[in-house]
Short mmCIF file of C-alpha atoms in Angstrom, two decimals:
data_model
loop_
_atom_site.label_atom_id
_atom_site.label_comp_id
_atom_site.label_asym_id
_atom_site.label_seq_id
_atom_site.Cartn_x
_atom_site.Cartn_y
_atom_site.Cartn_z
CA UNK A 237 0.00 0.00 0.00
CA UNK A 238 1.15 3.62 -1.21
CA UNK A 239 2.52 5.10 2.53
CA UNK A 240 0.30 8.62 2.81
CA UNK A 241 1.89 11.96 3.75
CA UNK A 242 2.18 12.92 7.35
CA UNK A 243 3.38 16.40 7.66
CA UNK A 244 6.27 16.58 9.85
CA UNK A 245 4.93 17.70 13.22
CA UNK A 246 7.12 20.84 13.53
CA UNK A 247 6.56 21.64 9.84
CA UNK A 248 10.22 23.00 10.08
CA UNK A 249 10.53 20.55 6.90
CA UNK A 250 8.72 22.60 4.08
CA UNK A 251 7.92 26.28 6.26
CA UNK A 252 6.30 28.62 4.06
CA UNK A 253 5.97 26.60 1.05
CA UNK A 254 2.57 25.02 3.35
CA UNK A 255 0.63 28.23 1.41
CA UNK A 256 1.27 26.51 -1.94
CA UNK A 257 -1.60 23.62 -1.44
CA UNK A 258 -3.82 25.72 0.43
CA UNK A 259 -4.04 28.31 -2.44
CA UNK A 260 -3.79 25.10 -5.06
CA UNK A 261 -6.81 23.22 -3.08
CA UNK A 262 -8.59 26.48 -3.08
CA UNK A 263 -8.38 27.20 -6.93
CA UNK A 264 -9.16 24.08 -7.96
CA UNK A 265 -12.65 23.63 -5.84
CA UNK A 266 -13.38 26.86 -6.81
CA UNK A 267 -13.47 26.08 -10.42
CA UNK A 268 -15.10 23.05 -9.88
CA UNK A 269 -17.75 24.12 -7.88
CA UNK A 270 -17.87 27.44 -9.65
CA UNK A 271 -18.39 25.59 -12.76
CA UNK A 272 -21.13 23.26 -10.99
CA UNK A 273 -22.70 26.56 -10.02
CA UNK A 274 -22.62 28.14 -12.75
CA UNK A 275 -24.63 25.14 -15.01
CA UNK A 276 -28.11 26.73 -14.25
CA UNK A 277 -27.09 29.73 -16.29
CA UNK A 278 -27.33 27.31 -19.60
CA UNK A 279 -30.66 25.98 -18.40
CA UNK A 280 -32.30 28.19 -21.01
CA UNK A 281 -29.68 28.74 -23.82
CA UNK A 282 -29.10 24.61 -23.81
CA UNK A 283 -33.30 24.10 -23.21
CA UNK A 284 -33.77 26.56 -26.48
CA UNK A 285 -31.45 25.50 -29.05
CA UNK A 286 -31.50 21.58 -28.26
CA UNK A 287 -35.21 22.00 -28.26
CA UNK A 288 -35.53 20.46 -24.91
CA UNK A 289 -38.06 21.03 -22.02
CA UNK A 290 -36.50 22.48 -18.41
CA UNK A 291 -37.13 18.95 -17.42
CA UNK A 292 -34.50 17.42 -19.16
CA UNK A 293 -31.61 20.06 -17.99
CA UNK A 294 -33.01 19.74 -14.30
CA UNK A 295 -32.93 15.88 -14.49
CA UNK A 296 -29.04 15.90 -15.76
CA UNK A 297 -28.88 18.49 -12.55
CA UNK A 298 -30.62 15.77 -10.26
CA UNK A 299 -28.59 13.11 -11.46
CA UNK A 300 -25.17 15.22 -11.20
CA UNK A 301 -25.77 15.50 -7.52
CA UNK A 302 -26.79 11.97 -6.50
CA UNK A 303 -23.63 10.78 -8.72
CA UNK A 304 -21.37 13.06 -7.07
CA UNK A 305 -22.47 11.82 -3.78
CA UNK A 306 -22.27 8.20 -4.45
CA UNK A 307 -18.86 8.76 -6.10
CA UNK A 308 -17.35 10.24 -3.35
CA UNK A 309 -16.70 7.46 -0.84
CA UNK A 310 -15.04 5.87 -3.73
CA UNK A 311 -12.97 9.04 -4.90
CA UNK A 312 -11.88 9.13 -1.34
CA UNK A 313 -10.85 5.46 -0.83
CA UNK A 314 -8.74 5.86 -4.20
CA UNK A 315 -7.24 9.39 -2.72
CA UNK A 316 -6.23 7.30 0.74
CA UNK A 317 -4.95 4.01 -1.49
CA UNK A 318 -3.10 6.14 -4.28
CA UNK A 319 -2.67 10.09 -3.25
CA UNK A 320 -5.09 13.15 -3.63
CA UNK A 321 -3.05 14.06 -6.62
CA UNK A 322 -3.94 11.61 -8.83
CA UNK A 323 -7.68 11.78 -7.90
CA UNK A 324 -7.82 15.28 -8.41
CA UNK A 325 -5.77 15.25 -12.16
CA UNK A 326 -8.37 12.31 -13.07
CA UNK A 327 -11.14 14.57 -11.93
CA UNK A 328 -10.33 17.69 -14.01
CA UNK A 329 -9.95 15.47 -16.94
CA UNK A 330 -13.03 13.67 -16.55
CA UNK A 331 -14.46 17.07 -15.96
CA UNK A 332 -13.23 18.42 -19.12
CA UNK A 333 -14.58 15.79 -20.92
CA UNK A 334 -17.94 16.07 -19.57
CA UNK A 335 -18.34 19.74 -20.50
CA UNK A 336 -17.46 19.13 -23.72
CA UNK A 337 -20.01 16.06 -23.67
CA UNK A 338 -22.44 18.52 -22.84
CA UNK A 339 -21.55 21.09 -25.71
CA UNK A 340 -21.63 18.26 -28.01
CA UNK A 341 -25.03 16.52 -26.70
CA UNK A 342 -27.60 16.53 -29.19
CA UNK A 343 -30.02 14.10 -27.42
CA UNK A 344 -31.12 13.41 -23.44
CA UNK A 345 -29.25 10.18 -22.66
CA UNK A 346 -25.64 11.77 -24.09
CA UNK A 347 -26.49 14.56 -22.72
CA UNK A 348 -27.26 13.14 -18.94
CA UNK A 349 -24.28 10.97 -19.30
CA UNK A 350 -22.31 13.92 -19.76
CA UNK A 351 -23.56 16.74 -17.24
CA UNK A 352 -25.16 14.20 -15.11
CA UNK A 353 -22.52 11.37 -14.45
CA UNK A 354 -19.48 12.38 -15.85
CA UNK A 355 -19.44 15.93 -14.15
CA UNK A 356 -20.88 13.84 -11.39
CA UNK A 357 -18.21 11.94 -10.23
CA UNK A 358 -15.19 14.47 -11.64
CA UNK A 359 -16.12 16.51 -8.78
CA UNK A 360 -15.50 14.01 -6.81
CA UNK A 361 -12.35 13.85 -7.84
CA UNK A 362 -12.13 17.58 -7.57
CA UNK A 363 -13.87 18.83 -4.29
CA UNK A 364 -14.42 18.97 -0.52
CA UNK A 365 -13.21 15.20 0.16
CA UNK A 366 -10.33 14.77 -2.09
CA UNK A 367 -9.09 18.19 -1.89
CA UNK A 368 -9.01 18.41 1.72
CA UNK A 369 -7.63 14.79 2.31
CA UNK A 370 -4.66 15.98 0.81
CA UNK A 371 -4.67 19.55 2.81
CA UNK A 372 -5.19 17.44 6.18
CA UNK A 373 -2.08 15.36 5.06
CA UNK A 374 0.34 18.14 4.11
CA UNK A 375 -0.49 20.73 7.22
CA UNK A 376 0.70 20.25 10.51
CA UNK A 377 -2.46 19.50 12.84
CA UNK A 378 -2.50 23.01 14.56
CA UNK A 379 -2.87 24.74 11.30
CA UNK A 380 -5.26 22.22 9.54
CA UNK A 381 -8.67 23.57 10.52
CA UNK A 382 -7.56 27.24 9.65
CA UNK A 383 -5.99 25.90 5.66
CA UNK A 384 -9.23 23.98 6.04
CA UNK A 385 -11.59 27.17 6.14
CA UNK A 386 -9.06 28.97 3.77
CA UNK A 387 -9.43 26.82 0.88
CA UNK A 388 -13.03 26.45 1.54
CA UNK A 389 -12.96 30.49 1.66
CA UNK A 390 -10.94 30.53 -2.14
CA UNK A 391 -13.05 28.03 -3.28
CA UNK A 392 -16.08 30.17 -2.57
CA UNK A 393 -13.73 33.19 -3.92
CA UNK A 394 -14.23 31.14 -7.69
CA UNK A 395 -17.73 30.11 -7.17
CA UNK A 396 -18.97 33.81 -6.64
CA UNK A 397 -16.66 35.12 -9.08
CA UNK A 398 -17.51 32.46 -11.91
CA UNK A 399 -21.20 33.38 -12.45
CA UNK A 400 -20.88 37.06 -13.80
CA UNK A 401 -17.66 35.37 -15.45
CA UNK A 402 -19.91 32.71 -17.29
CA UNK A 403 -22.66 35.11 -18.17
CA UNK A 404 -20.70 37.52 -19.72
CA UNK A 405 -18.80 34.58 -21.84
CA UNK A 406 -22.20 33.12 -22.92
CA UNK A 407 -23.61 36.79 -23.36
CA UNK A 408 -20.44 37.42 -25.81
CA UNK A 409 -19.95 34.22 -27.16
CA UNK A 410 -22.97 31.88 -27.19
CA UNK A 411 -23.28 29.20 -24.68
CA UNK A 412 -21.14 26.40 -26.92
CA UNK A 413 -18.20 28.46 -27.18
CA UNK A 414 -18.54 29.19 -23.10
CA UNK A 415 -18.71 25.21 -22.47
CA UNK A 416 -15.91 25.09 -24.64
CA UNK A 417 -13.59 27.64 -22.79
CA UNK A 418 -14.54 26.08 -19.11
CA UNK A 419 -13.61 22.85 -20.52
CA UNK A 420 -10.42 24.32 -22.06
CA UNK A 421 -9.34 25.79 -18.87
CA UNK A 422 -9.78 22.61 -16.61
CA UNK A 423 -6.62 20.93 -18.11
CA UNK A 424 -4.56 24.17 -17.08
CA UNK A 425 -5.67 23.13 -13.35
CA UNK A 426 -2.88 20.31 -13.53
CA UNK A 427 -0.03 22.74 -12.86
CA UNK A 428 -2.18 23.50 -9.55
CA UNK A 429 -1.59 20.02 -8.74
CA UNK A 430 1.90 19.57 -7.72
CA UNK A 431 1.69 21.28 -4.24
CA UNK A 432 -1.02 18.76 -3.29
CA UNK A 433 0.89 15.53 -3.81
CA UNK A 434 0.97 14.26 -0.68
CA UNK A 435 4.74 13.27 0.07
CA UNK A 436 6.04 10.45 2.06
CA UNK A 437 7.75 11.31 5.68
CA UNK A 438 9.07 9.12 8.50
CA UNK A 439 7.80 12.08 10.85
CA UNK A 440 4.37 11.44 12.45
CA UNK A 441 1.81 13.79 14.05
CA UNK A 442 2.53 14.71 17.70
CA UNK A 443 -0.33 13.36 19.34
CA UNK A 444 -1.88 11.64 16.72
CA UNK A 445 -2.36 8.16 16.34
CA UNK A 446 -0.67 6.06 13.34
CA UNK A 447 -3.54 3.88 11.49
CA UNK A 448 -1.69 1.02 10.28
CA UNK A 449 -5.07 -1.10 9.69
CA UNK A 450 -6.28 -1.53 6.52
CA UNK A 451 -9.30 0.62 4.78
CA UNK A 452 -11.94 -1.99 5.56
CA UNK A 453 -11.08 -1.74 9.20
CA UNK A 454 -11.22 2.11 9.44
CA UNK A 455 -14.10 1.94 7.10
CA UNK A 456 -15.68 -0.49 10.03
CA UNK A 457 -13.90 1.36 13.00
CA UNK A 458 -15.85 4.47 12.30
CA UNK A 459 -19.67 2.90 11.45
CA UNK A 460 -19.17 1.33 15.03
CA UNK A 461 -18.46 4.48 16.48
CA UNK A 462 -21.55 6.39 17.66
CA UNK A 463 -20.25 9.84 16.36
CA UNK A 464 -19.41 8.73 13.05
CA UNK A 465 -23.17 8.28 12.65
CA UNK A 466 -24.12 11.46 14.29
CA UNK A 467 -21.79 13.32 11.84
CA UNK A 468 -23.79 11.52 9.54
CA UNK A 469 -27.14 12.67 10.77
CA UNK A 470 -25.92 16.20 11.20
CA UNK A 471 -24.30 16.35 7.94
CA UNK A 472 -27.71 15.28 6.21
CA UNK A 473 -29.74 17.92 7.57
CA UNK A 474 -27.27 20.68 6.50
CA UNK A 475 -27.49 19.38 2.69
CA UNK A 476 -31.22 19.82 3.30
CA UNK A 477 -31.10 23.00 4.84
CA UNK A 478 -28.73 24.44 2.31
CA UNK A 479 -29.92 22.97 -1.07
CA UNK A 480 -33.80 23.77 0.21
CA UNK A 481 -32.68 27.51 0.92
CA UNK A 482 -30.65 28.06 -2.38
CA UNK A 483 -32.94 26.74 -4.79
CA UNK A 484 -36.36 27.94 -3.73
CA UNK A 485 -35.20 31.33 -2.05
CA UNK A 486 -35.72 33.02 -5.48
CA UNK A 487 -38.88 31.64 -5.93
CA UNK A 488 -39.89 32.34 -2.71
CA UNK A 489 -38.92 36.10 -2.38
CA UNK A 490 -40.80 36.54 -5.81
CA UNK A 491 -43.98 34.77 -4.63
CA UNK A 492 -44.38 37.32 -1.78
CA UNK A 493 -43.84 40.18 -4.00
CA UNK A 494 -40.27 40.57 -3.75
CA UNK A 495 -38.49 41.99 -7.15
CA UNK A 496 -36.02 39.75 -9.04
CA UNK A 497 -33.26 42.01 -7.98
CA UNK A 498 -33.59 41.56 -4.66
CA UNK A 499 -33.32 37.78 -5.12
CA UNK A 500 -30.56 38.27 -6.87
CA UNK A 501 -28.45 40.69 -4.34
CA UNK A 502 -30.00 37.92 -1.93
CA UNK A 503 -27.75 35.24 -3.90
CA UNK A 504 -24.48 38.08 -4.10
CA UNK A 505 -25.09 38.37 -0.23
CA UNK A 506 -24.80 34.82 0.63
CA UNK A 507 -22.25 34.16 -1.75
CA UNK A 508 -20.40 36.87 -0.26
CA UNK A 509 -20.21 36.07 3.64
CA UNK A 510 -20.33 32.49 2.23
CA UNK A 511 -16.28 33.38 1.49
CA UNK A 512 -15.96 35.15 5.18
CA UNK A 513 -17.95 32.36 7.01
CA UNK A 514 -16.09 29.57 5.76
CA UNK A 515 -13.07 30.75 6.83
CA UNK A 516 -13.85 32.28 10.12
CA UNK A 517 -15.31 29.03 10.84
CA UNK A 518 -12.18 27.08 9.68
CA UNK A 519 -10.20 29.14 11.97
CA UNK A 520 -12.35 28.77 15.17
CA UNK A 521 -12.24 25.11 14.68
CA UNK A 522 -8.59 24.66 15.35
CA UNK A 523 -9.20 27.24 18.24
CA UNK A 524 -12.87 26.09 19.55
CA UNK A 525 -14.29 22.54 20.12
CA UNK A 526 -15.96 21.95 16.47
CA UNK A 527 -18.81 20.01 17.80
CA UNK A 528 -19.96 22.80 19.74
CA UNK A 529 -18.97 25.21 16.78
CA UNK A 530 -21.11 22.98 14.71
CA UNK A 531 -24.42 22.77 17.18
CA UNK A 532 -23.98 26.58 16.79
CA UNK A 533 -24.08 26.54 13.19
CA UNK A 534 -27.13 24.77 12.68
CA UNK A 535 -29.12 26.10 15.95
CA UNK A 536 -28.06 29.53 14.03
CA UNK A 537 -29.40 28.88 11.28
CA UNK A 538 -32.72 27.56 12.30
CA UNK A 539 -33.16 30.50 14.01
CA UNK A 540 -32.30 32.44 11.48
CA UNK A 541 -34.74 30.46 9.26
CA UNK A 542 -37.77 31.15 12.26
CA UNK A 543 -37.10 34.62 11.96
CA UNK A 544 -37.36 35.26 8.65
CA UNK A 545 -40.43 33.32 7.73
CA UNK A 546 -42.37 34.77 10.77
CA UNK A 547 -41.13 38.36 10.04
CA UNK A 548 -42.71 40.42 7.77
CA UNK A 549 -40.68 39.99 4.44
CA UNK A 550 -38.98 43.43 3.17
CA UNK A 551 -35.70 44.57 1.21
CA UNK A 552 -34.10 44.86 4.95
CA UNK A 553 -35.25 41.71 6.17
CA UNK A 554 -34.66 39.37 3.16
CA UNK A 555 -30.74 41.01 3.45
CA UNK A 556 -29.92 40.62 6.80
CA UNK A 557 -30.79 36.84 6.50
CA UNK A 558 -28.96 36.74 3.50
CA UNK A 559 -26.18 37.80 5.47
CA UNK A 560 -26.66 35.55 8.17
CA UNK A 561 -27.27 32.65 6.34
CA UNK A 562 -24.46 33.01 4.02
CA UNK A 563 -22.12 33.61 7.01
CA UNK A 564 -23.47 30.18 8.10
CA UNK A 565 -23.37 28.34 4.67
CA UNK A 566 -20.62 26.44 3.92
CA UNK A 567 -18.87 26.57 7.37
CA UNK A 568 -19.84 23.16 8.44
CA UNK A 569 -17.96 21.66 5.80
CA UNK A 570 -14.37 22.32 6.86
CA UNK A 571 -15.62 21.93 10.70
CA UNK A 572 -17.13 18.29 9.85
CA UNK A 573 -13.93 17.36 8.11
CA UNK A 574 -11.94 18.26 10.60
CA UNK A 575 -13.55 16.87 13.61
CA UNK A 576 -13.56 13.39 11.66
CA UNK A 577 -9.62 13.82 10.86
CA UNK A 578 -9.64 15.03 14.75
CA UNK A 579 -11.24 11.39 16.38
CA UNK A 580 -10.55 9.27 13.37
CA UNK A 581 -6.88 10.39 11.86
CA UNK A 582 -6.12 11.98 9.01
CA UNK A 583 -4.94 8.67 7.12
CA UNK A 584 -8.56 7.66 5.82
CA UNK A 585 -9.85 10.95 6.13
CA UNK A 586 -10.97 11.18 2.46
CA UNK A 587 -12.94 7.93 2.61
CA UNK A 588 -14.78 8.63 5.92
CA UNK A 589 -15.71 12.34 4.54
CA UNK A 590 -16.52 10.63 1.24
CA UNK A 591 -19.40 8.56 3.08
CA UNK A 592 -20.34 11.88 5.12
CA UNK A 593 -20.79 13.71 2.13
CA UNK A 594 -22.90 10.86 0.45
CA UNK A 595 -25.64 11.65 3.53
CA UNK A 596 -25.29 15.66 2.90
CA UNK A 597 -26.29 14.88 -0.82
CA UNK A 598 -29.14 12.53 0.39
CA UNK A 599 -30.15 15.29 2.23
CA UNK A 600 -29.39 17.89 -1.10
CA UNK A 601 -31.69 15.59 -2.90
CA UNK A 602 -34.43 15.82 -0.46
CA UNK A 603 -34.33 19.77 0.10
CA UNK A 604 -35.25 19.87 -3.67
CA UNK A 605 -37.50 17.15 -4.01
CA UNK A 606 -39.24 18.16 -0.84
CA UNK A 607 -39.72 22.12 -1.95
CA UNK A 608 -41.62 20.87 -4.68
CA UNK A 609 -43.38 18.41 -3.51
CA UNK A 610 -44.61 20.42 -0.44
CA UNK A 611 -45.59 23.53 -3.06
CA UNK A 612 -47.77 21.33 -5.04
CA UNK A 613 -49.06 19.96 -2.35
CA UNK A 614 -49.82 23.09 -0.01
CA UNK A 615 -49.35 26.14 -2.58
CA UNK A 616 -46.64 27.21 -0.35
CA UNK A 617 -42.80 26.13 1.15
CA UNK A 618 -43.83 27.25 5.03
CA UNK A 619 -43.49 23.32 5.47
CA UNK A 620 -40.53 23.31 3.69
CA UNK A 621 -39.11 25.63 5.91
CA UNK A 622 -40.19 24.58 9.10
CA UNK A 623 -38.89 20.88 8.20
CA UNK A 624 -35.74 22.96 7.64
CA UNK A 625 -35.83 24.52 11.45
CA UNK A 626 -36.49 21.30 13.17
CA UNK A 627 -33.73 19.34 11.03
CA UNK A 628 -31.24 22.18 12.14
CA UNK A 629 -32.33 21.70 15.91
CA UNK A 630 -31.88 18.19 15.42
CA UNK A 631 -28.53 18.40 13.91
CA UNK A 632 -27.81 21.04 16.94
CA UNK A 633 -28.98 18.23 18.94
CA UNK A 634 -26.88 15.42 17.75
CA UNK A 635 -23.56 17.10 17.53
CA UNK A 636 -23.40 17.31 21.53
CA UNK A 637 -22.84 13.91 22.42
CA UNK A 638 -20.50 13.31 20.06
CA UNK A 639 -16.94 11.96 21.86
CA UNK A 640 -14.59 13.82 20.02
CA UNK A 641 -11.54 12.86 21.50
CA UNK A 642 -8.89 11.13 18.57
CA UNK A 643 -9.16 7.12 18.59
CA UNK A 644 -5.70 5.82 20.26
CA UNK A 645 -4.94 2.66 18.18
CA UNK A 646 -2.50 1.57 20.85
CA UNK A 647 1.06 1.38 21.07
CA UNK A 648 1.87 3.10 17.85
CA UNK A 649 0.64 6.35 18.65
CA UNK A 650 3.19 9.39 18.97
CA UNK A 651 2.98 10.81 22.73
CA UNK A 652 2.84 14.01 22.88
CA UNK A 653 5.81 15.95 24.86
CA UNK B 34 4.37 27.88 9.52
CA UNK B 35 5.14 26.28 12.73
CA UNK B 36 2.47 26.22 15.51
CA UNK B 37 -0.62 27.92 15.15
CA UNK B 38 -1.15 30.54 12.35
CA UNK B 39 -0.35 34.02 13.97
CA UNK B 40 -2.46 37.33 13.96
CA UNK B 41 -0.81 38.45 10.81
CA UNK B 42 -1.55 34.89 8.70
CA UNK B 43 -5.09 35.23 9.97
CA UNK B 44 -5.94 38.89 9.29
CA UNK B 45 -4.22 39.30 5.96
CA UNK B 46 -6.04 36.40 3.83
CA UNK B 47 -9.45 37.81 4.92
CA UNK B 48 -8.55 41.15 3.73
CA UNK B 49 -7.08 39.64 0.68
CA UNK B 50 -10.55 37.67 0.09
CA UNK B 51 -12.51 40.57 0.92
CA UNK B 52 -10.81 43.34 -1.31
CA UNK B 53 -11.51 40.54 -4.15
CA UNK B 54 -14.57 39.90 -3.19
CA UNK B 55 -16.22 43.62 -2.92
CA UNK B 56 -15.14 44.13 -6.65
CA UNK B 57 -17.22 40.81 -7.72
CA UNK B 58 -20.34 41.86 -5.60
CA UNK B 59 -20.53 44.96 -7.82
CA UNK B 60 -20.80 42.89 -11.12
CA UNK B 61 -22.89 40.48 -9.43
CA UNK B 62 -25.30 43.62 -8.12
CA UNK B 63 -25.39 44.50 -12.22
CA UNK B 64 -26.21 41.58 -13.13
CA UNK B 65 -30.29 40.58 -13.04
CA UNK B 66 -32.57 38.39 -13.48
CA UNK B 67 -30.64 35.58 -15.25
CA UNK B 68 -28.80 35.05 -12.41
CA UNK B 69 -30.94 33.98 -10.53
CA UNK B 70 -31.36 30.67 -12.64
CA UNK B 71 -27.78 29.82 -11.65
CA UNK B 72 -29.64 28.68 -8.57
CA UNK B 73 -31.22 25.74 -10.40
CA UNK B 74 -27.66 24.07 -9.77
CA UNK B 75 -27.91 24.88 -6.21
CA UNK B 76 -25.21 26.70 -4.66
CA UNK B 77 -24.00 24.20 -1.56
CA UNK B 78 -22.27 21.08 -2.25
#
């Protein structure tokens, strides 16, 4: 088996060279979940000229996100067996390819193999598990949570700045030619690459525990533990809370009489502090217990959520939750990651996040599928919301009796001086 | 990039995000209603 970078543990070995693969992580998710972002502004150029209903686009959508999920235990388990790095380069290809699958689609099935499964599983070659696996590996543990919440915060840096970016380039130069230029870039993305190979040291972690059992047994070591499954429960109400928020905000500001251009400054808010949030949050985790940091996160948010459906809606209203909630957004994500690498190690780390991040796209799925099913049903998404509330006071909940201390696997671990 | 990141490593990446950020918010706030279908790909992971 392929031995797994462990950062030396007084990182004297490679000093200021450790702001190489936190920049590197944090370009590369941000153009691939600034591309991912950005696919809903070719709903209607793609719809038109292929002659296609919304259906078909929003289908490839819905199958992008349950393939990405289900890829990325397996993305992960490859990262741990054979390095981030080559996960990643296979991801950007594969991404690539499946942008210019959907430029050349001229029919549903081609075209939901290509935005729908191939896009699917590149990022998750290309995201949150891989990309931090190999950031856990190459930092020293008392920086890890802040590079954590820094890549996270570039990341959202590209994901903010890629939708004006991608609407001017299909404005200017038709939505083919702006497939074609994302796809050209992703290749570039290799040189970004390098920094995040994770390198082979004798030194160990001080204080951290040396997993010399195989993936299976790490795989099984964490489904016994109870936290493991909390994470799990915790981590599936946040993909609900988030994926039911973004999608039907729009929708909902506009159904109460909001204009379009508040929704939109709505989206630029939360996209905004999404970039702050993440990071802030990434830093308090290496200074703060996560757990706790976490059951403040969602209890926040559900809050947040009361408020704004009880108040009555306005310009102010709609933009202080904006602010809130995109302070709030994507700051679990590093905090989850690293309270895993914190009980289980950081040698699996990508697998174990890989099946977390399978439950927060179970939950993804059913924040969309439950905002429309709950507006046909009841000509409203009150329900929607208030599931939203009480699945963030459950995940608040859940995250407190979590035993967070790191597993000690016995005599191999490194004592701490 | 030893122990813990100090005062200066925290601040200065923030302000760096931020002062690239503001800049982006403004093309964003020109933008309109098109944007808003960018949501159909949901924004979270």
């Amino acid at each position: 088996m392929t031995r797994m970078a462990e950062p030396a543990a007084d990182g004297h070995r490679w000093p200021s060279g450790l702001w190489f693969p936190i920049l590197a992580g944090g370009l590369i998710m941000g153009m691939a979940l600034g591309v991912r972002h950005v696919q809903g502004l070719f709903l209607l150029p793609v719809s038109m000229d292929r002659g296609w209903s919304r259906d078909t686009f929003a289908l490839a959508m819905a199958v992008q996100n349950l393939t990405w999920g289900i890829a990325q235990p397996f993305a992960g388990m490859v990262a741990d067996r054979f390095g981030s790095s080559k996960v990643i380069i296979a991801g950007l290809l594969l991404y690539a390819i499946g942008l210019l699958g959907m430029m050349q689609a001229t029919t549903v099935p081609l075209f939901v193999m290509s935005a729908g499964i191939c896009i699917g599983i590149a990022q998750a070659g290309t995201t949150f598990g891989v990309v931090y696996g190999a950031i856990n590996r190459l930092m020293p543990p008392q920086r890890r949570s802040w590079a954590l919440g820094l890549a996270s915060a570039i990341g959202g840096l590209g994901q903010f700045a890629l939708v004006p970016m991608t609407q001017n380039l299909i404005g200017t130069w038709g939505w083919m030619n702006a497939l074609l230029i994302l796809a050209v870039v992703m290749p570039f993305l290799l040189l970004l690459v390098f920094p995040l190979r994770d390198r082979a040291t004798t030194a160990q972690p001080v204080g951290e525990s040396v997993s010399p059992m195989p993936m299976s047994a790490a795989i099984a070591e964490a489904f016994s533990h109870r936290g493991f499954w909390l994470l799990n429960i915790g981590f599936l109400a946040c993909g609900f809370q988030l994926t039911f928020a973004a999608t039907y905000l729009p929708s909902y500001l506009t159904d109460n009489g909001m204009s379009a251009s508040d929704g939109v400054t709505a989206l630029a808010l939360i996209a905004l502090m999404n970039v702050i949030g993440s990071y802030l949050f990434g830093f308090w985790g290496g200074r703060m217990s996560r757990k706790h940091l976490l059951a403040a996160i969602y209890l926040a948010r559900s809050i947040a959520i009361a408020l704004f459906i009880t108040v009555p809606l306005s310009t102010p209203s709609v933009f202080v939750f904006s602010v809130v909630l995109g302070f709030l957004f994507l700051g679990p994500v590093p905090l989850t990651n690293g309270l895993t690498a914190q009980i289980f190690g950081v040698r699996y780390i990508a697998t174990l996040f890989g099946f977390l991040f399978f439950s927060h796209q179970l939950g993804s799925f059913f924040g969309v599928w439950a905002g429309g099913y709950v507006f046909e049903a009841t000509g409203s998404y009150q329900a929607g919301w208030i599931i939203s509330i009480l699945l963030g006071v459950l995940a608040a909940i859940v995250h407190l009796p979590i035993n967070d201390r790191p597993i000690i696997r016995g005599p191999l671990t490194v004592a701490a001086p | 990039m030893t122990g813990r990141p100090d005062r200066r490593e925290v601040w200065l990446p923030l302000l760096v995000l931020l002062s690239l950020s503001l800049p982006v918010l403004l093309v964003w706030r020109a933008s309109e209603l098109e944007l808003t279908l960018s949501m159909l790909s949901a924004l979270c992971g």
